[in-house]
CSV table of C-alpha atoms in Angstrom, one decimal:
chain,number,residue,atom,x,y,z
A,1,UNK,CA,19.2,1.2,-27.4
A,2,UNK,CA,16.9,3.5,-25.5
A,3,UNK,CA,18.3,6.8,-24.7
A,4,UNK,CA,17.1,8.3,-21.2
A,5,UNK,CA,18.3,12.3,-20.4
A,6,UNK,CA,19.4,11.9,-16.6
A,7,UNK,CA,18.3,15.4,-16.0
A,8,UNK,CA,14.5,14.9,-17.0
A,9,UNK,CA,14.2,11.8,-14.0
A,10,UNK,CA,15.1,14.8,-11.5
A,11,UNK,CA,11.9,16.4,-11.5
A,12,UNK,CA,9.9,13.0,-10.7
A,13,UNK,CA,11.8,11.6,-8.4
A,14,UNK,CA,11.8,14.8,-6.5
A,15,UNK,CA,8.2,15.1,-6.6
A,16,UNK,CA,8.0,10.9,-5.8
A,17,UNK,CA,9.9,11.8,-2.4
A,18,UNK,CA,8.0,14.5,-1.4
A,19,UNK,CA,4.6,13.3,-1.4
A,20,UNK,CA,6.5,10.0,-0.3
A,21,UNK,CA,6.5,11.7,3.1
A,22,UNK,CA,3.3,13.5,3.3
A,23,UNK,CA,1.1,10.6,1.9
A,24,UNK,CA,0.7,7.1,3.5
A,25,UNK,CA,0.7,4.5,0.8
A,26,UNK,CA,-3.1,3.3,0.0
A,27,UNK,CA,-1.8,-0.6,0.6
A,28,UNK,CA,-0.7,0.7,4.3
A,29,UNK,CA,-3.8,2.8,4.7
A,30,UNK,CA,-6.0,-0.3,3.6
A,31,UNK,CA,-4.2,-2.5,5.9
A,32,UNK,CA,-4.2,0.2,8.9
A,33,UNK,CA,-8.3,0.6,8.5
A,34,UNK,CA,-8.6,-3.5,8.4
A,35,UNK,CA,-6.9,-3.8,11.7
A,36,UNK,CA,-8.7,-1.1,13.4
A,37,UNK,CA,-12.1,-2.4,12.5
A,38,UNK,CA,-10.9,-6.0,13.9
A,39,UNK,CA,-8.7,-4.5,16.8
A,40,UNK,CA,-10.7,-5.4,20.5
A,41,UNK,CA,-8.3,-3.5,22.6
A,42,UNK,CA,-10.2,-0.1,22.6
A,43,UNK,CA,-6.7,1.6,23.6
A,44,UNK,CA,-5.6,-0.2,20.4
A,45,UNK,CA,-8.5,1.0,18.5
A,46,UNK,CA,-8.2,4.4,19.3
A,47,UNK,CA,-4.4,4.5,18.7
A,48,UNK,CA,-5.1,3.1,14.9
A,49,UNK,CA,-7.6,5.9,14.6
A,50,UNK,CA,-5.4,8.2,15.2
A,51,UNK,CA,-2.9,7.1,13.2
A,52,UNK,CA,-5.4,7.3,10.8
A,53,UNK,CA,-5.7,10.5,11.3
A,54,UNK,CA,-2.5,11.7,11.4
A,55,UNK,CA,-1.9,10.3,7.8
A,56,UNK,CA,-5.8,12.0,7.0
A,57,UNK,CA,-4.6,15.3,8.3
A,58,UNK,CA,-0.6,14.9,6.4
A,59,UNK,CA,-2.8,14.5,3.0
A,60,UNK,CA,-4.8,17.3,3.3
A,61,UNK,CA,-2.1,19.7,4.4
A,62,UNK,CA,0.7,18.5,3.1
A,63,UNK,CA,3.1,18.5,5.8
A,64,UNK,CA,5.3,14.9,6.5
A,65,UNK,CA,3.2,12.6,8.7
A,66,UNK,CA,6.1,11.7,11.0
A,67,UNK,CA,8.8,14.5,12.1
A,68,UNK,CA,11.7,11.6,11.4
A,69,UNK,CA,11.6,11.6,7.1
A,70,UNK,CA,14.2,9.7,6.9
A,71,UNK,CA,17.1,8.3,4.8
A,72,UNK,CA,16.8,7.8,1.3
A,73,UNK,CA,17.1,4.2,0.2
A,74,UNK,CA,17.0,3.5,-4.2
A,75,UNK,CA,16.4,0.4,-5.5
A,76,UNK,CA,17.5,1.0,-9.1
A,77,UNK,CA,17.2,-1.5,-11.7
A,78,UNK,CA,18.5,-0.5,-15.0
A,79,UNK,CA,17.7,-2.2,-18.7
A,80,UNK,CA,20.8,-3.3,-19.9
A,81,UNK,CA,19.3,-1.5,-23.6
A,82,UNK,CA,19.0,1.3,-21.3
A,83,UNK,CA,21.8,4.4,-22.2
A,84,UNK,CA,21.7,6.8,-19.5
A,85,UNK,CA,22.7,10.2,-21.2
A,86,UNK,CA,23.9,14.1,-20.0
A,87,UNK,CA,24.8,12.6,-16.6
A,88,UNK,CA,25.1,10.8,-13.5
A,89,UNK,CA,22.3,9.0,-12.1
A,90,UNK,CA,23.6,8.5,-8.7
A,91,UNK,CA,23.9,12.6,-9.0
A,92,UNK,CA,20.5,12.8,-10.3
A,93,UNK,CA,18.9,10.8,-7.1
A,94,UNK,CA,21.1,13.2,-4.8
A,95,UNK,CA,19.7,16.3,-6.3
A,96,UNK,CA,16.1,15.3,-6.2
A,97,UNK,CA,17.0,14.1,-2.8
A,98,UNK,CA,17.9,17.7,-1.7
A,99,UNK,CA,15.3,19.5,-4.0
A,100,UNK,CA,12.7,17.2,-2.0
A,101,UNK,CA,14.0,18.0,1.2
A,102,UNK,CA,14.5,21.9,0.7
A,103,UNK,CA,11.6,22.2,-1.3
A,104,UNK,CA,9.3,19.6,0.9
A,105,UNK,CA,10.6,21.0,4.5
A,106,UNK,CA,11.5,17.8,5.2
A,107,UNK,CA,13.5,16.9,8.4
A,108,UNK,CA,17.5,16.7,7.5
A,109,UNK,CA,18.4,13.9,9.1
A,110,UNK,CA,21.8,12.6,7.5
A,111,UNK,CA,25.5,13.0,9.3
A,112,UNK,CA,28.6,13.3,6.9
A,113,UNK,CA,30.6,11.4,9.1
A,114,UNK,CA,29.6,8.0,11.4
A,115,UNK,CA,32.1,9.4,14.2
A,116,UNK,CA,34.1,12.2,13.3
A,117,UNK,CA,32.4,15.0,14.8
A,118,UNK,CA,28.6,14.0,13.0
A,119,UNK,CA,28.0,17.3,11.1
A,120,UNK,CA,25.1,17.5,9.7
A,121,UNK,CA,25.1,17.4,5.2
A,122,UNK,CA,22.2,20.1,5.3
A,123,UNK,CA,20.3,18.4,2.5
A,124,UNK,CA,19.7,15.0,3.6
A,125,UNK,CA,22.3,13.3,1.3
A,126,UNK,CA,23.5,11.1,0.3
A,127,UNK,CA,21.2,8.3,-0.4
A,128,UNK,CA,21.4,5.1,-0.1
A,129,UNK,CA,21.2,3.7,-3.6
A,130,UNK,CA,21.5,0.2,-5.0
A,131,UNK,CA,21.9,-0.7,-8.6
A,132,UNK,CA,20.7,-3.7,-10.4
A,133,UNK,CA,21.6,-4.5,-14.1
A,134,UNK,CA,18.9,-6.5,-15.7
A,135,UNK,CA,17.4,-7.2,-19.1
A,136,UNK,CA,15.3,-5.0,-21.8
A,137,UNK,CA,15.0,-1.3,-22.0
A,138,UNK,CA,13.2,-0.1,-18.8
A,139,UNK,CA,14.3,2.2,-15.7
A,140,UNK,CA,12.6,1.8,-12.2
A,141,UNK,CA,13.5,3.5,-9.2
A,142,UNK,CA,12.2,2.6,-5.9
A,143,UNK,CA,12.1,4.6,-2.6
A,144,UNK,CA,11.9,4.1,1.1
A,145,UNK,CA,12.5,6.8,3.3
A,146,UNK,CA,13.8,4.8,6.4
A,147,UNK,CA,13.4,6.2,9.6
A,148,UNK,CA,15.5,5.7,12.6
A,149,UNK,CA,13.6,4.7,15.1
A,150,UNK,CA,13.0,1.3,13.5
A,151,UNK,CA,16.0,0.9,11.9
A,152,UNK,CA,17.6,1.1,15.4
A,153,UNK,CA,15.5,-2.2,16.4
A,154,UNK,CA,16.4,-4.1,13.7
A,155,UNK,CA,19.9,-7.5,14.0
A,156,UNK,CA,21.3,-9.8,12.0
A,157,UNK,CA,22.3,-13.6,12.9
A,158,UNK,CA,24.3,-15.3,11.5
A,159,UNK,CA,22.5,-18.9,12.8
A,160,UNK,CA,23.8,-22.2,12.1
A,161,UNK,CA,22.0,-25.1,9.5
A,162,UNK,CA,21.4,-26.6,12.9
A,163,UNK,CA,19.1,-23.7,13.7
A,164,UNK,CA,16.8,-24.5,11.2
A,165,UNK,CA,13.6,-23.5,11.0
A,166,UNK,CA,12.4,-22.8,14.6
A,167,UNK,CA,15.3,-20.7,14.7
A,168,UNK,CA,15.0,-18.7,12.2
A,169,UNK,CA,11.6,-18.4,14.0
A,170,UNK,CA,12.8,-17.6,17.5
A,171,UNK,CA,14.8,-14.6,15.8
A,172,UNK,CA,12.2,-13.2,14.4
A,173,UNK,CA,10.3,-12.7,17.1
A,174,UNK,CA,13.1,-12.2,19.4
A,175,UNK,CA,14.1,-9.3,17.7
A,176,UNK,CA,10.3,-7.9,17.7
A,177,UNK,CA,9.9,-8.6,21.3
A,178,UNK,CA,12.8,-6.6,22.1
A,179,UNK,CA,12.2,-3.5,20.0
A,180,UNK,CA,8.9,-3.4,22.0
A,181,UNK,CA,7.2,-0.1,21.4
A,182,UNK,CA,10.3,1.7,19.8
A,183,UNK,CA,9.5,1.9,16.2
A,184,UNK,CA,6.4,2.9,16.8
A,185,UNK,CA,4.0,0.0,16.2
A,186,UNK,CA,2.0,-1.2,14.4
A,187,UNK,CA,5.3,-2.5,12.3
A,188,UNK,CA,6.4,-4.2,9.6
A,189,UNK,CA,8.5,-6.7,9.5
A,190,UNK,CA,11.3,-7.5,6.6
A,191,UNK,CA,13.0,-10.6,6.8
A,192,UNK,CA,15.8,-11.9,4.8
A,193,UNK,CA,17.4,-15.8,4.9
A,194,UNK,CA,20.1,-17.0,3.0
A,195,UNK,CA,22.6,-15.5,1.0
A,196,UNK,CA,25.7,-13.3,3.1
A,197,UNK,CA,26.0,-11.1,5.6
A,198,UNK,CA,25.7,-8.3,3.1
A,199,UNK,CA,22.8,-9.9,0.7
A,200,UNK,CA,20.7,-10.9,4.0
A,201,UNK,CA,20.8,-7.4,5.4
A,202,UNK,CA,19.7,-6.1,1.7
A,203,UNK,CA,16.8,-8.6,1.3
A,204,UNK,CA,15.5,-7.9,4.1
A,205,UNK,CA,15.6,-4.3,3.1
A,206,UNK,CA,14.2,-4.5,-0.2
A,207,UNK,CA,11.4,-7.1,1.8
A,208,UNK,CA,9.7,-3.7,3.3
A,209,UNK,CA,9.2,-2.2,-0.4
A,210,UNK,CA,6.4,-5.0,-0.9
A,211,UNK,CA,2.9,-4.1,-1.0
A,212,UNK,CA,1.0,-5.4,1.9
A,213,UNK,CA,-1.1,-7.0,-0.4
A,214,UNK,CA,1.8,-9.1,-1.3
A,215,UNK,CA,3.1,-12.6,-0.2
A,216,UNK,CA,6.3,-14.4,-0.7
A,217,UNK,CA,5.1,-16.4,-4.0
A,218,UNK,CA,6.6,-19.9,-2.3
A,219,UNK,CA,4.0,-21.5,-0.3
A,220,UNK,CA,6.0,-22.4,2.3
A,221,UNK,CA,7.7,-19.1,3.1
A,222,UNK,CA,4.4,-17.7,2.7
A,223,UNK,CA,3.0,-19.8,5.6
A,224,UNK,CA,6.0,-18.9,6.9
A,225,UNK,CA,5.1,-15.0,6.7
A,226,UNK,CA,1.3,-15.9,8.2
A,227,UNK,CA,2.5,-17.8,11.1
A,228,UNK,CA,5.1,-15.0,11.7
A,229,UNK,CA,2.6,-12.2,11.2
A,230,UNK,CA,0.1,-14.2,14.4
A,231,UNK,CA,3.3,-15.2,16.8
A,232,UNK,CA,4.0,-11.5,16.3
A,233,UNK,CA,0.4,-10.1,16.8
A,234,UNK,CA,-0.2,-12.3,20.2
A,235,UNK,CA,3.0,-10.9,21.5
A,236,UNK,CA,0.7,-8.4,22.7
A,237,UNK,CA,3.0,-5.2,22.7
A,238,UNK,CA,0.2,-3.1,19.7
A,239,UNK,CA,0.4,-0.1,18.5
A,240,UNK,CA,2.6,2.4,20.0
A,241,UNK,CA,3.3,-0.2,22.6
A,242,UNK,CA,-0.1,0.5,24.4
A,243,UNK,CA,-1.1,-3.2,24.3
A,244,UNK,CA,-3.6,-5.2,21.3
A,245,UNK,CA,-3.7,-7.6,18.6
A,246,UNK,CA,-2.0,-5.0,16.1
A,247,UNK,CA,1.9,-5.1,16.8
A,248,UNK,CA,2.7,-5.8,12.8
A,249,UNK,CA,0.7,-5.3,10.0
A,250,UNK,CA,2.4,-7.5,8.0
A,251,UNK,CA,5.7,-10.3,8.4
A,252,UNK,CA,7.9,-10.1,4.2
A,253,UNK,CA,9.8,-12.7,4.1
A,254,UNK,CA,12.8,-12.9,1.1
A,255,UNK,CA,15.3,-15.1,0.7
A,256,UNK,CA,18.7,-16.1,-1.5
A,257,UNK,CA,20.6,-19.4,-1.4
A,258,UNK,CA,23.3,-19.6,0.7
A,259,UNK,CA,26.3,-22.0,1.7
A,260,UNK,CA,26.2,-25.3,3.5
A,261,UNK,CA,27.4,-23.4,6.4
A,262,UNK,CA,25.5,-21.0,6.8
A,263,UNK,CA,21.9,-19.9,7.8
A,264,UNK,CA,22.3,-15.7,7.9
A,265,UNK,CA,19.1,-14.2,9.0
A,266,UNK,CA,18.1,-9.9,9.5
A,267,UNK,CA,15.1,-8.9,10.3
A,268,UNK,CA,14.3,-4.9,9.3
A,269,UNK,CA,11.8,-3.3,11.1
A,270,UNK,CA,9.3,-0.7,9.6
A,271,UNK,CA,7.3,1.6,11.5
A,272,UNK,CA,3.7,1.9,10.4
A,273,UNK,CA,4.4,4.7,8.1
A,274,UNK,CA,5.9,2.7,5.6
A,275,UNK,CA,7.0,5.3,2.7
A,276,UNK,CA,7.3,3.5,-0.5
A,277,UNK,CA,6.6,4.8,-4.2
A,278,UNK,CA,8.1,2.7,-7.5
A,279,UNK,CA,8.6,5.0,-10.3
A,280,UNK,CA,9.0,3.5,-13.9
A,281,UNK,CA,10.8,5.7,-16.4
């Protein structure tokens, strides 16, 4: 049995969200640059340059590169060897949530209440935190910070067998056509299949903390991701809607089985400032 002190994770994970915001991750960066230098649209070129310079000029002075930080999403997977000790994780994210955003001057974005009168928490909790029990003696934590404007633009179907593939298909690029411009593109794309209503919405969540460098390791849903990834790109909307080759960097497809009959599908938008750090404790 490994013993981990809750209270000594604070410190990271604070630090993790902070430069979470003010730091574009290099796998976005690298992408970003490789569709500028291919990008013929010199509206579209000149947009992804100054993208690129936004993120260039958050770096250096170390102020968030979009005004919208975002919510808090964990990922936690926990080694079942793992004995978590002096307190509650879930408190532990909270408080390095609200160190990060008092300390940070990040954007407090998060409403105690849906409805009832939408007051403001003043420290951008809670997060959104999911927990995974696996094997061994390891704790990671993974962050997004999701902003709103594409989290607005993202459905879920729930699509018959019948649907099949080219459904799935037409719902993926349904849903990007009719975002259009609003979550700020170049985007990427999260897609879930299979599973329920609440696992599709989740993998297609967890989809967006993939590098860019990644792809789905089945061939066929990797094709899948490519073929997504050009049907998208020749919709012609590019970055910040101003017309190009670039309106996703990249299509993440994950999936789950699911009943005989069902076909759920969500696509979750990301705007091109995808924040996401992994931290292994």
């Amino acid at each position: 049995m490994r013993e981990i002190y809750v209270d000594s994770l604070v410190e990271p994970m604070k630090q993790a969200l902070i430069n979470m915001a003010y730091d574009l991750p290099t796998d976005v960066k690298s992408c970003l640059q490789d569709c500028t230098d291919s990008e013929k649209w010199p509206l579209a070129k000149t947009t992804l340059n100054q993208i690129l310079e936004n993120a260039e000029i958050a770096h250096k002075t170390r102020s968030p590169m979009c005004q919208d930080t975002g919510m808090v999403v964990a990922f936690v997977t926990v080694g079942q060897d793992v004995h978590l000790v002096g307190g509650s994780l879930t408190d532990a994210i909270n408080d390095a949530v609200k160190k990060a955003y008092d300390e940070g001057y990040l954007r407090k974005s998060v409403v105690a209440d849906p409805l009832d009168g939408r007051i403001n928490t003043k420290d951008n909790t809670p997060a959104i935190i999911h927990y995974e029990l696996v094997s061994g003696a390891k704790l990671s934590v993974e962050f997004a910070a999701k902003g709103f404007g594409s989290e607005n633009m993202s459905r879920l179907a729930m699509l018959k067998p019948s649907d099949g593939l080219e459904g799935v298909k037409q719902f993926i690029l349904e849903t990007v056509e009719l975002a259009g411009p609003n979550p700020c593109p170049p985007i990427v794309v999260g897609v879930g299949i299979g599973g329920t209503v609440d696992k599709v919405t989740l993998l297609a969540k967890r989809a967006l903390l993939r590098s860019l460098d990644s792809h789905n390791p089945n061939p066929f849903y990797a094709a899948l991701e490519s073929e997504m990834l050009d049907k998208i790109n020749k919709l012609g909307i590019g970055p910040q809607g101003y017309g190009g080759r670039t309106t996703a960097l990249r299509v993440l497809i994950e999936t789950f089985p699911t009943h005989i009959a069902g076909l759920p599908v969500c696509v979750n938008i990301n705007c091109h400032a995808t924040r996401h750090v992994t931290l292994s404790f």
